[in-house]
Amino acid sequence: MKTKLTIFLASISIVFSHSIAQTKAKNGMVVSTSSIASDVGVDILKKGGNAVDAAVATAFALAVTHPSAGNIGGGGFMVFMNAEGNVTTFDFREKAPLKATNDMYLDEEGNLIRNENHLSIKAIGVPGTVAGLYKAHQKYGSLSWADLVQPAVDLASKGFTMNWTLYGPAERFRERQPDSFMGDYFADSQGELVQPGETWTQSALGQTLAAIRDKGHDGFYKGDVAKKIASYMKKNGGLITKQDLAKYEAIEREPLKGTYKDYEIYSMPPPSSGGVALIEMMNLMELADFEELEFNSTKYVHFVAEAMRRAFADRAEHLGDPDFNPEMPVNRLLSKDHAKNRFGEIDMQRASISDSSRFGQLYDGNSTTHFSVMDKNGNAVSLTYTLEYGYGSRLGSEELGFIFNNEMGDFNPVPGVTTSRGQIGTKPNLIEPEKRMLSSMTPTIVAKDGKPYLVIGSPGGRTIINTVFQTVLNVLEFDMEIHRAIEVMKIHHQWLPDRIIYERDMLSPDTRKALEAMGHTLSDRSRLGVLMGIRYDAENGIMVGASDSSSGEGKASGY
Ligand code: GLY
C-alpha cells in the first residue's frame, strides 16, 4: 500500500498537467497523432530507452494504429539531436525501382495517363521505413530492437479498440472499393467491418512485424517478406523486385543548418525540400521589421506569402535527389545573401506575380504523419514519414497486411512539361532508376544555447514546409507557447498555383479584402497542418508538448 501511494505521489509530482492544449513533463515526452502510439513511446522511455528507441517503437506502433500514414510500406526522414547538441539525420525516402523510366506514366502521344503516377501499382516506390528505423537504432539506440518492435506486434496481433477516426475511412473503403484489399482492410475474420468500440486485430500485419522484430532490416528486405512483396508485384504488374528490396539502404546525412537570431535551426537536406525552404524563409524573416509586421496583420500575411512564393520557386527550379543532382545550389539558397536578394524583390504594397511559364506543381499527397520525442537526458528526435496519399496506393497483399505507398507521384511525371495549373517538368526531380523523389517533409529541431529547444513537424504535402515555418516563427519571433503556435492562423502559398490558402474563419474578412486589393488571390481550407511539437523550458527543466487539435486521436504523452 505504502509503495503504491509513493508511486502515485511520485507520478503526480512529475506529470504537471495533461490537458488538450498541452502536456508538461520532466522525464520524457512523445507527441504523435495516435494516443496509443505516444503511450508506446513513453513506455519505452520509462524502461530506460532513449529518444531514438522511443521513436522506433512509436513509428512501428503508428504503422498499426494510424495506417493512413503510419507505415512500414512507405518512407520518411528523421532528425536526431543529442543532449550535447550534435545533430544527424536519416533519409529513408522511397526509391524508384530499377525498372522505372522517366516516361513510365506517359501514353504513346507523350501525355500523362490519368492517375497512373498516383493510384496504380506502378506508383509504388521501394519502401524505406524499416531500413531507416533499423539504421538509426543500430547507431544510436540503447534497448534491444526486438523490445521496440514488440509493442507493434502486440497491437496488431492482439488488437486495439476501433475508433471513429478509423471507422469513417473503413466505411468509405467498404462502400467504394468492395472486394479489394482496402475494402476488407478493417474487417474481422468473418469479413464484417469492425465497429467503433470493438477490438480490431491485424494478424497478417502482426506476422510481418514479427519477422522484422526477429530479423531486423533483413526481415523486410530479404527472406519471406521480400519474396511475398516481389511475387505480389509480379502478379499485379508492379515493378519492384527482390533485387530492388535487397539493394535498398537508408542513408545517414548531414543536417541542414540555419540560424534565426540566437537560435540554430536543423532540418532535413534533400531529397527533402523542407529544410532548404524553411531556412530560406527564416532568413527572409530575419530581415523583416516585426514592429511593422504585427502577427496576422495584412502586412504580415503579405510578407509571409511573398517569402513562401520565392522559396517554392527555388524549390521547383533546383531541388531533387542529391545523389543524382550533385550541382544543386543548396549552400547558395541557404545563404543570408540569397535572402537579401530575395528581400529586395518584395514590394510591400503589391503581390508579385508567379511566372507560370516556368515551373509549378499542383498535385500533392497530404497524408503523412509527424511525431516529436524528447528523453530525460534532453536527446530529441523529430520524425516525419509517409505513404503519400491517405492509405497510400490503397494496395497491399493480404498475406503481408500492410499498405504500399504511392510515392512515385512525388516525381515530376512529364519531362520538360510544366503547366500553369501546376505540373513540373524540371530535370532535378525526373524519374530515374534508384532515385529518391523530392519531398516536402520538414522534421525540424531548433537549438538554443546549443541544446534542443523546439522539436516540430507536420503532415500536409507541400503545406508541411509552410506550417512548420510559421510554427517555428511563432515560437522564435512571437514567443508563443507551443500549443498556441500550433493552433493560430496559418497560410500557404506554393508559388503555383498563384494564390494564398488561409485557414477558414481564422483570417478576418477585412484582411482578406486588403490582401485582394494588393493583388493576391485567396482561397480557404478548413485547416492547414497537423503539427506535433515539444518546446523545452531549460530554466525549469520542463518539456511542454502539444498535439494539433485537428488530429482526432493525437496526444502529447509525458511522464
Ligand atoms: N509525400 C509527401 C512528401 O513527401 O512531401
PDB file of C-alpha atoms and ligand atoms in Angstrom, residues 77 93 272 315 364-368 386-389 407 410 437-441 460-462 464, ligand 1:
ATOM      1  CA  PHE A  77      13.100  11.260 -42.555  1.00  0.00           C
ATOM      2  CA  ARG A  93      12.836   8.052 -48.536  1.00  0.00           C
ATOM      3  CA  SER A 272      13.543  16.672 -48.915  1.00  0.00           C
ATOM      4  CA  ARG A 315      12.383  24.533 -54.703  1.00  0.00           C
ATOM      5  CA  ASP A 364       0.244  16.630 -53.736  1.00  0.00           C
ATOM      6  CA  GLY A 365      -0.396  13.939 -51.209  1.00  0.00           C
ATOM      7  CA  ASN A 366      -1.262  15.134 -47.779  1.00  0.00           C
ATOM      8  CA  SER A 367      -1.287  12.039 -45.702  1.00  0.00           C
ATOM      9  CA  THR A 368       1.900  11.959 -43.865  1.00  0.00           C
ATOM     10  CA  THR A 386       4.505   8.981 -45.195  1.00  0.00           C
ATOM     11  CA  LEU A 387       2.621   6.823 -47.660  1.00  0.00           C
ATOM     12  CA  GLU A 388       1.975   9.960 -49.818  1.00  0.00           C
ATOM     13  CA  TYR A 389      -1.874   9.825 -50.179  1.00  0.00           C
ATOM     14  CA  GLU A 407       5.281   7.973 -53.516  1.00  0.00           C
ATOM     15  CA  ASP A 410       6.176  12.944 -55.984  1.00  0.00           C
ATOM     16  CA  MET A 437      11.628  11.516 -55.224  1.00  0.00           C
ATOM     17  CA  LEU A 438      11.619  15.082 -53.914  1.00  0.00           C
ATOM     18  CA  SER A 439       9.740  15.503 -50.638  1.00  0.00           C
ATOM     19  CA  SER A 440       8.334  18.390 -48.608  1.00  0.00           C
ATOM     20  CA  MET A 441       8.682  16.689 -45.237  1.00  0.00           C
ATOM     21  CA  GLY A 460       0.278  18.070 -45.335  1.00  0.00           C
ATOM     22  CA  GLY A 461       2.158  17.641 -48.639  1.00  0.00           C
ATOM     23  CA  ARG A 462       3.721  20.925 -49.650  1.00  0.00           C
ATOM     24  CA  ILE A 464       4.181  20.957 -44.479  1.00  0.00           C
TER      25      ILE A 464
HETATM   26  N1  GLY B   1       4.593  12.641 -49.925  1.00  0.00           N
HETATM   27  C1  GLY B   1       4.688  13.887 -49.304  1.00  0.00           C
HETATM   28  C2  GLY B   1       6.076  14.400 -49.230  1.00  0.00           C
HETATM   29  O1  GLY B   1       7.000  13.630 -49.214  1.00  0.00           O
HETATM   30  O2  GLY B   1       6.278  15.571 -49.195  1.00  0.00           O
END
